[in-house]
PDB file of C-alpha atoms in Angstrom:
ATOM      1  CA  MET A 841       0.000   0.000   0.000  1.00  0.00           C
ATOM      2  CA  ALA A 842       1.087   3.408  -0.339  1.00  0.00           C
ATOM      3  CA  GLU A 843       1.452   5.572   2.861  1.00  0.00           C
ATOM      4  CA  ALA A 844      -1.599   4.367   4.548  1.00  0.00           C
ATOM      5  CA  VAL A 845      -0.534   4.928   8.162  1.00  0.00           C
ATOM      6  CA  GLY A 846       1.997   6.980  10.046  1.00  0.00           C
ATOM      7  CA  GLY A 847       2.596   8.627  13.327  1.00  0.00           C
ATOM      8  CA  GLU A 848       5.168   7.915  15.984  1.00  0.00           C
ATOM      9  CA  THR A 849       8.863   8.400  15.559  1.00  0.00           C
ATOM     10  CA  GLU A 850      11.591   6.230  16.989  1.00  0.00           C
ATOM     11  CA  THR A 851      15.267   6.724  17.764  1.00  0.00           C
ATOM     12  CA  VAL A 852      17.707   5.355  15.208  1.00  0.00           C
ATOM     13  CA  SER A 853      20.022   2.758  16.727  1.00  0.00           C
ATOM     14  CA  VAL A 854      23.707   3.590  16.908  1.00  0.00           C
ATOM     15  CA  GLN A 855      24.743  -0.001  17.540  1.00  0.00           C
ATOM     16  CA  GLY A 856      25.252  -0.823  13.872  1.00  0.00           C
ATOM     17  CA  LYS A 857      21.803  -2.415  13.627  1.00  0.00           C
ATOM     18  CA  SER A 858      19.879   0.417  12.029  1.00  0.00           C
ATOM     19  CA  GLU A 859      19.303   0.360   8.292  1.00  0.00           C
ATOM     20  CA  THR A 860      21.081   3.668   7.889  1.00  0.00           C
ATOM     21  CA  GLY A 861      24.032   2.529  10.001  1.00  0.00           C
ATOM     22  CA  ILE A 862      24.515  -0.614   7.948  1.00  0.00           C
ATOM     23  CA  HIS A 863      24.694   1.248   4.628  1.00  0.00           C
ATOM     24  CA  CYS A 864      26.840   4.100   5.872  1.00  0.00           C
ATOM     25  CA  ARG A 865      29.253   1.609   7.396  1.00  0.00           C
ATOM     26  CA  SER A 866      29.333  -0.200   4.062  1.00  0.00           C
ATOM     27  CA  MET A 867      30.306   3.015   2.287  1.00  0.00           C
ATOM     28  CA  VAL A 868      33.068   3.702   4.825  1.00  0.00           C
ATOM     29  CA  GLY A 869      34.305   0.137   4.412  1.00  0.00           C
ATOM     30  CA  MET A 870      34.594   0.537   0.655  1.00  0.00           C
ATOM     31  CA  ALA A 871      36.572   3.750   1.059  1.00  0.00           C
ATOM     32  CA  MET A 872      38.915   2.219   3.643  1.00  0.00           C
ATOM     33  CA  ARG A 873      39.578  -0.837   1.491  1.00  0.00           C
ATOM     34  CA  GLY A 874      40.447   1.403  -1.437  1.00  0.00           C
ATOM     35  CA  PHE A 875      42.835   3.424   0.697  1.00  0.00           C
ATOM     36  CA  LEU A 876      44.504   0.305   2.141  1.00  0.00           C
ATOM     37  CA  GLU A 877      45.098  -1.007  -1.385  1.00  0.00           C
ATOM     38  CA  LEU A 878      46.747   2.313  -2.240  1.00  0.00           C
ATOM     39  CA  VAL A 879      48.996   2.091   0.845  1.00  0.00           C
ATOM     40  CA  GLU A 880      49.976  -1.485   0.065  1.00  0.00           C
ATOM     41  CA  MET A 881      50.894  -0.554  -3.493  1.00  0.00           C
ATOM     42  CA  ALA A 882      52.987   2.398  -2.300  1.00  0.00           C
ATOM     43  CA  ALA A 883      54.746   0.297   0.349  1.00  0.00           C
ATOM     44  CA  GLY A 884      55.716  -2.456  -2.065  1.00  0.00           C
ATOM     45  CA  GLY A 885      56.054  -4.911   0.795  1.00  0.00           C
ATOM     46  CA  LYS A 886      58.312  -2.602   2.841  1.00  0.00           C
ATOM     47  CA  PRO A 887      57.614  -0.586   6.005  1.00  0.00           C
ATOM     48  CA  ILE A 888      56.016   2.789   5.344  1.00  0.00           C
ATOM     49  CA  GLY A 889      56.150   5.904   7.533  1.00  0.00           C
ATOM     50  CA  VAL A 890      53.283   7.860   8.998  1.00  0.00           C
ATOM     51  CA  GLU A 891      54.115  10.967   6.962  1.00  0.00           C
ATOM     52  CA  GLN A 892      53.947   9.025   3.726  1.00  0.00           C
ATOM     53  CA  VAL A 893      50.600   7.565   4.788  1.00  0.00           C
ATOM     54  CA  ARG A 894      49.347  11.123   5.419  1.00  0.00           C
ATOM     55  CA  ARG A 895      50.456  12.206   1.943  1.00  0.00           C
ATOM     56  CA  LEU A 896      48.738   9.205   0.434  1.00  0.00           C
ATOM     57  CA  ALA A 897      45.588  10.048   2.381  1.00  0.00           C
ATOM     58  CA  ASP A 898      45.640  13.626   1.054  1.00  0.00           C
ATOM     59  CA  SER A 899      46.042  12.335  -2.476  1.00  0.00           C
ATOM     60  CA  TYR A 900      43.272   9.815  -1.940  1.00  0.00           C
ATOM     61  CA  LEU A 901      40.840  12.399  -0.561  1.00  0.00           C
ATOM     62  CA  ASN A 902      41.641  14.903  -3.306  1.00  0.00           C
ATOM     63  CA  ALA A 903      41.691  12.411  -6.160  1.00  0.00           C
ATOM     64  CA  GLY A 904      40.272  13.368  -9.512  1.00  0.00           C
ATOM     65  CA  GLU A 905      37.083  12.534 -11.344  1.00  0.00           C
ATOM     66  CA  SER A 906      36.989   8.825 -10.473  1.00  0.00           C
ATOM     67  CA  MET A 907      36.843   9.492  -6.725  1.00  0.00           C
ATOM     68  CA  THR A 908      34.464  12.409  -7.186  1.00  0.00           C
ATOM     69  CA  THR A 909      32.065  10.065  -8.950  1.00  0.00           C
ATOM     70  CA  PHE A 910      32.492   7.512  -6.167  1.00  0.00           C
ATOM     71  CA  TYR A 911      31.736  10.115  -3.479  1.00  0.00           C
ATOM     72  CA  ALA A 912      28.734  11.439  -5.393  1.00  0.00           C
ATOM     73  CA  LYS A 913      27.252   7.973  -5.777  1.00  0.00           C
ATOM     74  CA  GLY A 914      27.895   7.235  -2.126  1.00  0.00           C
ATOM     75  CA  GLU A 915      26.247  10.471  -1.026  1.00  0.00           C
ATOM     76  CA  ALA A 916      23.203   9.864  -3.196  1.00  0.00           C
ATOM     77  CA  ARG A 917      22.886   6.329  -1.876  1.00  0.00           C
ATOM     78  CA  CYS A 918      23.131   7.477   1.740  1.00  0.00           C
ATOM     79  CA  GLU A 919      20.497  10.175   1.170  1.00  0.00           C
ATOM     80  CA  GLN A 920      18.196   7.566  -0.321  1.00  0.00           C
ATOM     81  CA  ILE A 921      18.769   5.191   2.581  1.00  0.00           C
ATOM     82  CA  PHE A 922      18.096   7.865   5.198  1.00  0.00           C
ATOM     83  CA  ALA A 923      14.877   8.835   3.393  1.00  0.00           C
ATOM     84  CA  LEU A 924      13.704   5.214   3.244  1.00  0.00           C
ATOM     85  CA  ALA A 925      14.561   4.720   6.908  1.00  0.00           C
ATOM     86  CA  ALA A 926      12.581   7.820   7.884  1.00  0.00           C
ATOM     87  CA  ILE A 927       9.545   6.527   5.996  1.00  0.00           C
ATOM     88  CA  GLU A 928       9.966   3.075   7.515  1.00  0.00           C
ATOM     89  CA  ARG A 929       9.940   4.443  11.058  1.00  0.00           C
ATOM     90  CA  GLN A 930       6.516   5.997  10.392  1.00  0.00           C
ATOM     91  CA  ARG A 931       4.967   2.696   9.345  1.00  0.00           C
ATOM     92  CA  ARG A 932       3.835   1.592  12.767  1.00  0.00           C
ATOM     93  CA  ASP A 933       0.296   0.302  12.110  1.00  0.00           C
ATOM     94  CA  GLN A 934       0.957  -2.976  10.330  1.00  0.00           C
ATOM     95  CA  LEU A 935      -2.665  -4.070  10.717  1.00  0.00           C
ATOM     96  CA  GLY A 936      -3.898  -0.910   9.032  1.00  0.00           C
ATOM     97  CA  ARG A 937      -1.399  -1.440   6.242  1.00  0.00           C
ATOM     98  CA  LEU A 938      -2.571  -5.042   5.805  1.00  0.00           C
ATOM     99  CA  ILE A 939      -6.227  -4.025   5.610  1.00  0.00           C
ATOM    100  CA  ALA A 940      -5.672  -1.061   3.287  1.00  0.00           C
ATOM    101  CA  GLU A 941      -3.568  -3.049   0.816  1.00  0.00           C
ATOM    102  CA  GLY A 942      -6.698  -4.344  -0.908  1.00  0.00           C
ATOM    103  CA  PHE A 943      -7.858  -0.879  -1.930  1.00  0.00           C
ATOM    104  CA  ALA A 944      -4.515   0.948  -1.938  1.00  0.00           C
ATOM    105  CA  HIS A 945      -4.666   1.289  -5.725  1.00  0.00           C
ATOM    106  CA  LEU A 946      -7.781   3.449  -5.359  1.00  0.00           C
ATOM    107  CA  LEU A 947      -5.890   6.025  -3.283  1.00  0.00           C
ATOM    108  CA  ASP A 948      -3.922   7.061  -6.358  1.00  0.00           C
ATOM    109  CA  GLN A 949      -6.696   6.587  -8.892  1.00  0.00           C
ATOM    110  CA  PRO A 950      -8.236   9.826 -10.176  1.00  0.00           C
ATOM    111  CA  GLY A 951     -11.991   9.807  -9.877  1.00  0.00           C
ATOM    112  CA  SER A 952     -12.201   6.930  -7.396  1.00  0.00           C
ATOM    113  CA  GLY A 953     -13.173   9.295  -4.594  1.00  0.00           C
ATOM    114  CA  ILE A 954     -11.092   7.269  -2.105  1.00  0.00           C
ATOM    115  CA  GLU A 955      -8.474   9.582  -0.623  1.00  0.00           C
ATOM    116  CA  ARG A 956      -5.842   9.304   2.066  1.00  0.00           C
ATOM    117  CA  LYS A 957      -7.761  11.774   4.221  1.00  0.00           C
ATOM    118  CA  HIS A 958     -10.450   9.080   4.629  1.00  0.00           C
ATOM    119  CA  LEU A 959      -8.095   6.499   6.121  1.00  0.00           C
ATOM    120  CA  GLY A 960      -8.193   7.768   9.686  1.00  0.00           C
ATOM    121  CA  GLN A 961     -11.971   7.489   9.956  1.00  0.00           C
ATOM    122  CA  PHE A 962     -11.947   4.177   8.086  1.00  0.00           C
ATOM    123  CA  PHE A 963      -9.498   2.669  10.569  1.00  0.00           C
ATOM    124  CA  THR A 964     -11.664   3.998  13.401  1.00  0.00           C
ATOM    125  CA  ALA A 965     -14.665   2.212  11.877  1.00  0.00           C
ATOM    126  CA  ILE A 966     -12.662  -1.014  11.613  1.00  0.00           C
ATOM    127  CA  ARG A 967     -11.647  -0.816  15.256  1.00  0.00           C
ATOM    128  CA  LEU A 968     -15.249  -0.272  16.337  1.00  0.00           C
ATOM    129  CA  MET A 969     -16.454  -3.227  14.265  1.00  0.00           C
ATOM    130  CA  LEU A 970     -13.720  -5.508  15.608  1.00  0.00           C
ATOM    131  CA  GLY A 971     -13.877  -4.343  19.200  1.00  0.00           C
ATOM    132  CA  ASP A 972     -10.889  -3.018  21.122  1.00  0.00           C
ATOM    133  CA  GLU A 973      -9.692  -6.382  22.438  1.00  0.00           C
ATOM    134  CA  LEU A 974      -9.658  -8.193  19.091  1.00  0.00           C
ATOM    135  CA  HIS A 975      -8.266  -5.137  17.313  1.00  0.00           C
ATOM    136  CA  ASP A 976      -5.352  -4.925  19.749  1.00  0.00           C
ATOM    137  CA  GLN A 977      -4.669  -8.659  19.428  1.00  0.00           C
ATOM    138  CA  LEU A 978      -4.607  -8.544  15.630  1.00  0.00           C
ATOM    139  CA  LYS A 979      -2.472  -5.413  15.642  1.00  0.00           C
ATOM    140  CA  ALA A 980       0.109  -7.087  17.905  1.00  0.00           C
ATOM    141  CA  ARG A 981       0.067 -10.211  15.730  1.00  0.00           C
ATOM    142  CA  CYS A 982       0.683  -8.180  12.562  1.00  0.00           C
ATOM    143  CA  LYS A 983       3.599  -6.418  14.204  1.00  0.00           C
ATOM    144  CA  LEU A 984       5.224  -9.758  15.048  1.00  0.00           C
ATOM    145  CA  ILE A 985       4.625 -11.084  11.524  1.00  0.00           C
ATOM    146  CA  ALA A 986       6.138  -7.950   9.990  1.00  0.00           C
ATOM    147  CA  GLU A 987       9.256  -8.302  12.140  1.00  0.00           C
ATOM    148  CA  THR A 988       9.902 -11.761  10.695  1.00  0.00           C
ATOM    149  CA  HIS A 989      10.180 -10.117   7.268  1.00  0.00           C
ATOM    150  CA  ARG A 990      12.730  -7.504   8.301  1.00  0.00           C
ATOM    151  CA  GLY A 991      15.763  -7.930   6.054  1.00  0.00           C
ATOM    152  CA  PRO A 992      19.511  -7.399   6.560  1.00  0.00           C
ATOM    153  CA  ASP A 993      19.013  -3.724   5.686  1.00  0.00           C
ATOM    154  CA  ASN A 994      16.549  -3.511   8.612  1.00  0.00           C
ATOM    155  CA  LEU A 995      13.647  -2.704   6.264  1.00  0.00           C
ATOM    156  CA  ILE A 996      10.507  -4.834   6.146  1.00  0.00           C
ATOM    157  CA  ASP A 997       9.798  -6.727   2.938  1.00  0.00           C
ATOM    158  CA  TRP A 998       6.172  -5.620   2.616  1.00  0.00           C
ATOM    159  CA  PRO A 999       5.262  -7.828  -0.383  1.00  0.00           C
ATOM    160  CA  ALA A1000       6.489 -10.835   1.624  1.00  0.00           C
ATOM    161  CA  PHE A1001       4.494  -9.623   4.633  1.00  0.00           C
ATOM    162  CA  HIS A1002       1.273  -9.404   2.610  1.00  0.00           C
ATOM    163  CA  ALA A1003       1.893 -12.843   1.078  1.00  0.00           C
ATOM    164  CA  ASP A1004       2.576 -14.460   4.457  1.00  0.00           C
ATOM    165  CA  PRO A1005      -0.172 -17.030   5.215  1.00  0.00           C
ATOM    166  CA  ARG A1006      -0.303 -15.749   8.800  1.00  0.00           C
ATOM    167  CA  ALA A1007      -1.068 -12.221   7.568  1.00  0.00           C
ATOM    168  CA  GLU A1008      -3.684 -13.584   5.168  1.00  0.00           C
ATOM    169  CA  THR A1009      -5.328 -15.382   8.094  1.00  0.00           C
ATOM    170  CA  VAL A1010      -5.465 -12.113  10.048  1.00  0.00           C
ATOM    171  CA  LEU A1011      -7.008 -10.350   7.054  1.00  0.00           C
ATOM    172  CA  ASP A1012      -9.596 -13.109   6.686  1.00  0.00           C
ATOM    173  CA  GLN A1013     -10.507 -12.633  10.359  1.00  0.00           C
ATOM    174  CA  VAL A1014     -10.976  -8.896   9.801  1.00  0.00           C
ATOM    175  CA  LEU A1015     -13.123  -9.419   6.705  1.00  0.00           C
ATOM    176  CA  VAL A1016     -15.288 -11.982   8.479  1.00  0.00           C
ATOM    177  CA  ALA A1017     -15.842  -9.567  11.369  1.00  0.00           C
ATOM    178  CA  ILE A1018     -16.768  -6.741   8.973  1.00  0.00           C
ATOM    179  CA  ALA A1019     -19.151  -8.933   6.956  1.00  0.00           C
ATOM    180  CA  ARG A1020     -20.870 -10.183  10.105  1.00  0.00           C
ATOM    181  CA  SER A1021     -21.222  -6.632  11.396  1.00  0.00           C
ATOM    182  CA  PHE A1022     -23.112  -5.811   8.158  1.00  0.00           C
ATOM    183  CA  ARG A1023     -25.761  -8.501   8.685  1.00  0.00           C
ATOM    184  CA  ARG A1024     -28.269  -5.655   9.009  1.00  0.00           C
ATOM    185  CA  PHE A1025     -26.779  -3.986   5.971  1.00  0.00           C
ATOM    186  CA  ASP A1026     -28.700  -0.710   5.642  1.00  0.00           C
ATOM    187  CA  PRO A1027     -28.405   0.460   9.283  1.00  0.00           C
ATOM    188  CA  ARG A1028     -24.728  -0.518   9.386  1.00  0.00           C
ATOM    189  CA  MET A1029     -24.020   1.280   6.109  1.00  0.00           C
ATOM    190  CA  ASP A1030     -25.771   4.398   7.430  1.00  0.00           C
ATOM    191  CA  TRP A1031     -23.588   4.194  10.549  1.00  0.00           C
ATOM    192  CA  PHE A1032     -20.463   3.724   8.433  1.00  0.00           C
ATOM    193  CA  LEU A1033     -21.227   6.720   6.210  1.00  0.00           C
ATOM    194  CA  ILE A1034     -21.952   8.946   9.210  1.00  0.00           C
ATOM    195  CA  LEU A1035     -18.606   7.952  10.711  1.00  0.00           C
ATOM    196  CA  MET A1036     -16.768   8.518   7.431  1.00  0.00           C
ATOM    197  CA  HIS A1037     -18.362  11.958   7.131  1.00  0.00           C
ATOM    198  CA  SER A1038     -17.312  13.045  10.600  1.00  0.00           C
ATOM    199  CA  SER A1039     -14.274  15.192  11.226  1.00  0.00           C
ATOM    200  CA  PRO A1040     -12.805  14.729  14.729  1.00  0.00           C
ATOM    201  CA  SER A1041     -12.281  17.927  16.692  1.00  0.00           C
ATOM    202  CA  SER A1042      -9.013  16.667  18.181  1.00  0.00           C
ATOM    203  CA  VAL A1043      -6.017  14.533  17.287  1.00  0.00           C
ATOM    204  CA  SER A1044      -4.750  11.770  19.562  1.00  0.00           C
ATOM    205  CA  THR A1045      -1.097  12.094  20.594  1.00  0.00           C
ATOM    206  CA  SER A1046      -1.149   9.099  22.957  1.00  0.00           C
ATOM    207  CA  SER A1047      -3.624   6.716  24.534  1.00  0.00           C
ATOM    208  CA  ASN A1048      -5.023   9.437  26.827  1.00  0.00           C
ATOM    209  CA  ALA A1049      -3.834  12.734  25.348  1.00  0.00           C
ATOM    210  CA  PHE A1050      -5.535  14.798  22.649  1.00  0.00           C
ATOM    211  CA  VAL A1051      -4.681  18.059  20.906  1.00  0.00           C
ATOM    212  CA  PRO A1052      -7.619  20.172  19.631  1.00  0.00           C
ATOM    213  CA  LYS A1053      -7.632  20.890  15.922  1.00  0.00           C
ATOM    214  CA  ARG A1054      -7.522  24.416  14.628  1.00  0.00           C
ATOM    215  CA  PRO A1055     -10.800  25.583  13.029  1.00  0.00           C
ATOM    216  CA  GLU A1056      -9.187  25.672   9.588  1.00  0.00           C
ATOM    217  CA  ASP A1057      -8.146  22.011   9.977  1.00  0.00           C
ATOM    218  CA  LYS A1058     -11.687  20.792  10.642  1.00  0.00           C
ATOM    219  CA  ALA A1059     -12.516  20.346   6.972  1.00  0.00           C
ATOM    220  CA  SER A1060     -15.626  18.368   6.191  1.00  0.00           C
ATOM    221  CA  ARG A1061     -15.081  14.950   4.669  1.00  0.00           C
ATOM    222  CA  THR A1062     -17.352  13.880   1.868  1.00  0.00           C
ATOM    223  CA  PHE A1063     -17.827  10.134   1.523  1.00  0.00           C
ATOM    224  CA  SER A1064     -20.712   8.813  -0.519  1.00  0.00           C
ATOM    225  CA  GLU A1065     -22.436   5.466  -0.911  1.00  0.00           C
ATOM    226  CA  LEU A1066     -20.666   5.055  -4.239  1.00  0.00           C
ATOM    227  CA  GLN A1067     -17.285   5.505  -2.568  1.00  0.00           C
ATOM    228  CA  ALA A1068     -18.259   2.957   0.073  1.00  0.00           C
ATOM    229  CA  VAL A1069     -19.193   0.444  -2.636  1.00  0.00           C
ATOM    230  CA  ARG A1070     -15.885   0.934  -4.418  1.00  0.00           C
ATOM    231  CA  LEU A1071     -13.917   0.613  -1.196  1.00  0.00           C
ATOM    232  CA  PHE A1072     -15.657  -2.547   0.014  1.00  0.00           C
ATOM    233  CA  GLU A1073     -15.611  -4.213  -3.401  1.00  0.00           C
ATOM    234  CA  ALA A1074     -11.834  -3.759  -3.518  1.00  0.00           C
ATOM    235  CA  LEU A1075     -11.331  -4.743   0.121  1.00  0.00           C
ATOM    236  CA  PHE A1076     -13.383  -7.955  -0.213  1.00  0.00           C
ATOM    237  CA  ALA A1077     -12.113  -8.966  -3.668  1.00  0.00           C
ATOM    238  CA  ARG A1078      -9.890 -11.679  -2.149  1.00  0.00           C
ATOM    239  CA  VAL A1079     -12.886 -13.478  -0.619  1.00  0.00           C
ATOM    240  CA  ARG A1080     -15.112 -13.562  -3.703  1.00  0.00           C
ATOM    241  CA  PRO A1081     -16.572 -17.064  -4.201  1.00  0.00           C
ATOM    242  CA  ASP A1082     -14.395 -17.768  -7.246  1.00  0.00           C
ATOM    243  CA  THR A1083     -11.216 -17.197  -5.200  1.00  0.00           C
ATOM    244  CA  PHE A1084     -11.832 -20.271  -3.000  1.00  0.00           C
ATOM    245  CA  ASP A1085     -10.710 -23.758  -3.931  1.00  0.00           C
ATOM    246  CA  GLU A1086     -11.624 -26.838  -1.904  1.00  0.00           C
ATOM    247  CA  GLU A1087      -8.552 -26.682   0.306  1.00  0.00           C
ATOM    248  CA  ARG A1088      -8.971 -23.009   1.158  1.00  0.00           C
ATOM    249  CA  THR A1089     -12.691 -23.530   1.765  1.00  0.00           C
ATOM    250  CA  ALA A1090     -11.973 -26.369   4.186  1.00  0.00           C
ATOM    251  CA  ARG A1091      -9.498 -24.234   6.129  1.00  0.00           C
ATOM    252  CA  PHE A1092     -12.005 -21.398   6.251  1.00  0.00           C
ATOM    253  CA  VAL A1093     -14.799 -23.628   7.573  1.00  0.00           C
ATOM    254  CA  GLU A1094     -12.477 -25.099  10.208  1.00  0.00           C
ATOM    255  CA  ARG A1095     -11.476 -21.631  11.380  1.00  0.00           C
ATOM    256  CA  PHE A1096     -14.784 -19.756  11.231  1.00  0.00           C
ATOM    257  CA  GLY A1097     -17.400 -22.512  11.545  1.00  0.00           C
ATOM    258  CA  SER A1098     -19.182 -21.513   8.317  1.00  0.00           C
ATOM    259  CA  ASP A1099     -18.410 -21.689   4.632  1.00  0.00           C
ATOM    260  CA  PRO A1100     -17.363 -18.523   2.756  1.00  0.00           C
ATOM    261  CA  GLN A1101     -20.683 -18.248   0.910  1.00  0.00           C
ATOM    262  CA  SER A1102     -22.631 -18.212   4.180  1.00  0.00           C
ATOM    263  CA  VAL A1103     -20.369 -15.535   5.664  1.00  0.00           C
ATOM    264  CA  PHE A1104     -19.826 -13.267   2.668  1.00  0.00           C
ATOM    265  CA  GLY A1105     -22.741 -14.079   0.326  1.00  0.00           C
ATOM    266  CA  PRO A1106     -25.359 -11.819   1.938  1.00  0.00           C
ATOM    267  CA  PHE A1107     -22.851  -8.983   2.182  1.00  0.00           C
ATOM    268  CA  PHE A1108     -21.979  -9.236  -1.521  1.00  0.00           C
ATOM    269  CA  VAL A1109     -25.649  -9.345  -2.505  1.00  0.00           C
ATOM    270  CA  ALA A1110     -26.454  -6.233  -0.453  1.00  0.00           C
ATOM    271  CA  LEU A1111     -23.341  -4.422  -1.683  1.00  0.00           C
ATOM    272  CA  THR A1112     -24.212  -5.192  -5.315  1.00  0.00           C
ATOM    273  CA  GLY A1113     -27.733  -3.926  -4.739  1.00  0.00           C
ATOM    274  CA  LEU A1114     -26.424  -0.680  -3.285  1.00  0.00           C
ATOM    275  CA  GLY A1115     -24.005  -0.332  -6.181  1.00  0.00           C
ATOM    276  CA  ASN A1116     -26.845  -0.716  -8.678  1.00  0.00           C
ATOM    277  CA  ARG A1117     -28.912   1.888  -6.874  1.00  0.00           C
ATOM    278  CA  VAL A1118     -26.139   4.496  -6.853  1.00  0.00           C
ATOM    279  CA  GLY A1119     -25.153   3.849 -10.468  1.00  0.00           C
ATOM    280  CA  ARG A1120     -21.843   2.066 -10.007  1.00  0.00           C
TER     281      ARG A1120
END
């Protein structure tokens, strides 16, 4: 998904474990190896004095175009790594990222009506439908799953995270909870649209601290039935009847006590009906 969630910052480790530390140390290592090769060539197998090493260092640091190109590439790479690390540290809601992946393409699609400004209220709706206890459990589970996909560069391999069967199981649990909460479709959809239209008067800075918004920041959010249809159709695409084979169906029944058609069928029927009414 694109930048679906963000928020807290964290301190970059200085123990050589941070992504930025690893790459910067790699660049230093390359430079040192180059300099040592230069010293060895100048020494020719004989002892070499400190003053000569200093002169070689000056020559090395002030070398011509080849070293300038090397430094420029190294600087560009380090800037890129620091930027990626800064983005990575903002990606703290792995559950939100997992859920939003299904409709992430709509966030950048002109005319879809699904914008990043809607994500905050959408995630609030998800939490209310799941309940605090289950939401917190699934969020903690997603965090642990994501950590298993953290690579040597200390960045998470998000495609691998989304393809992880454990993450897919979490997503199935979320979709089942949403579908069951829409058993009385029309009242629940009215509730959902009211929530998506609302604009909170404050922003949470911690579990029990809130900062009031400025009047100019309290912009109204427009979210229509058509937008809801588009969002839910994309979100539930992975549990359409034609996506289940016998093996996946058996696992689903074992986990949720009902077959996919029983759980999702009424929701799809009602969603299609709403889509027809609003001219999807």
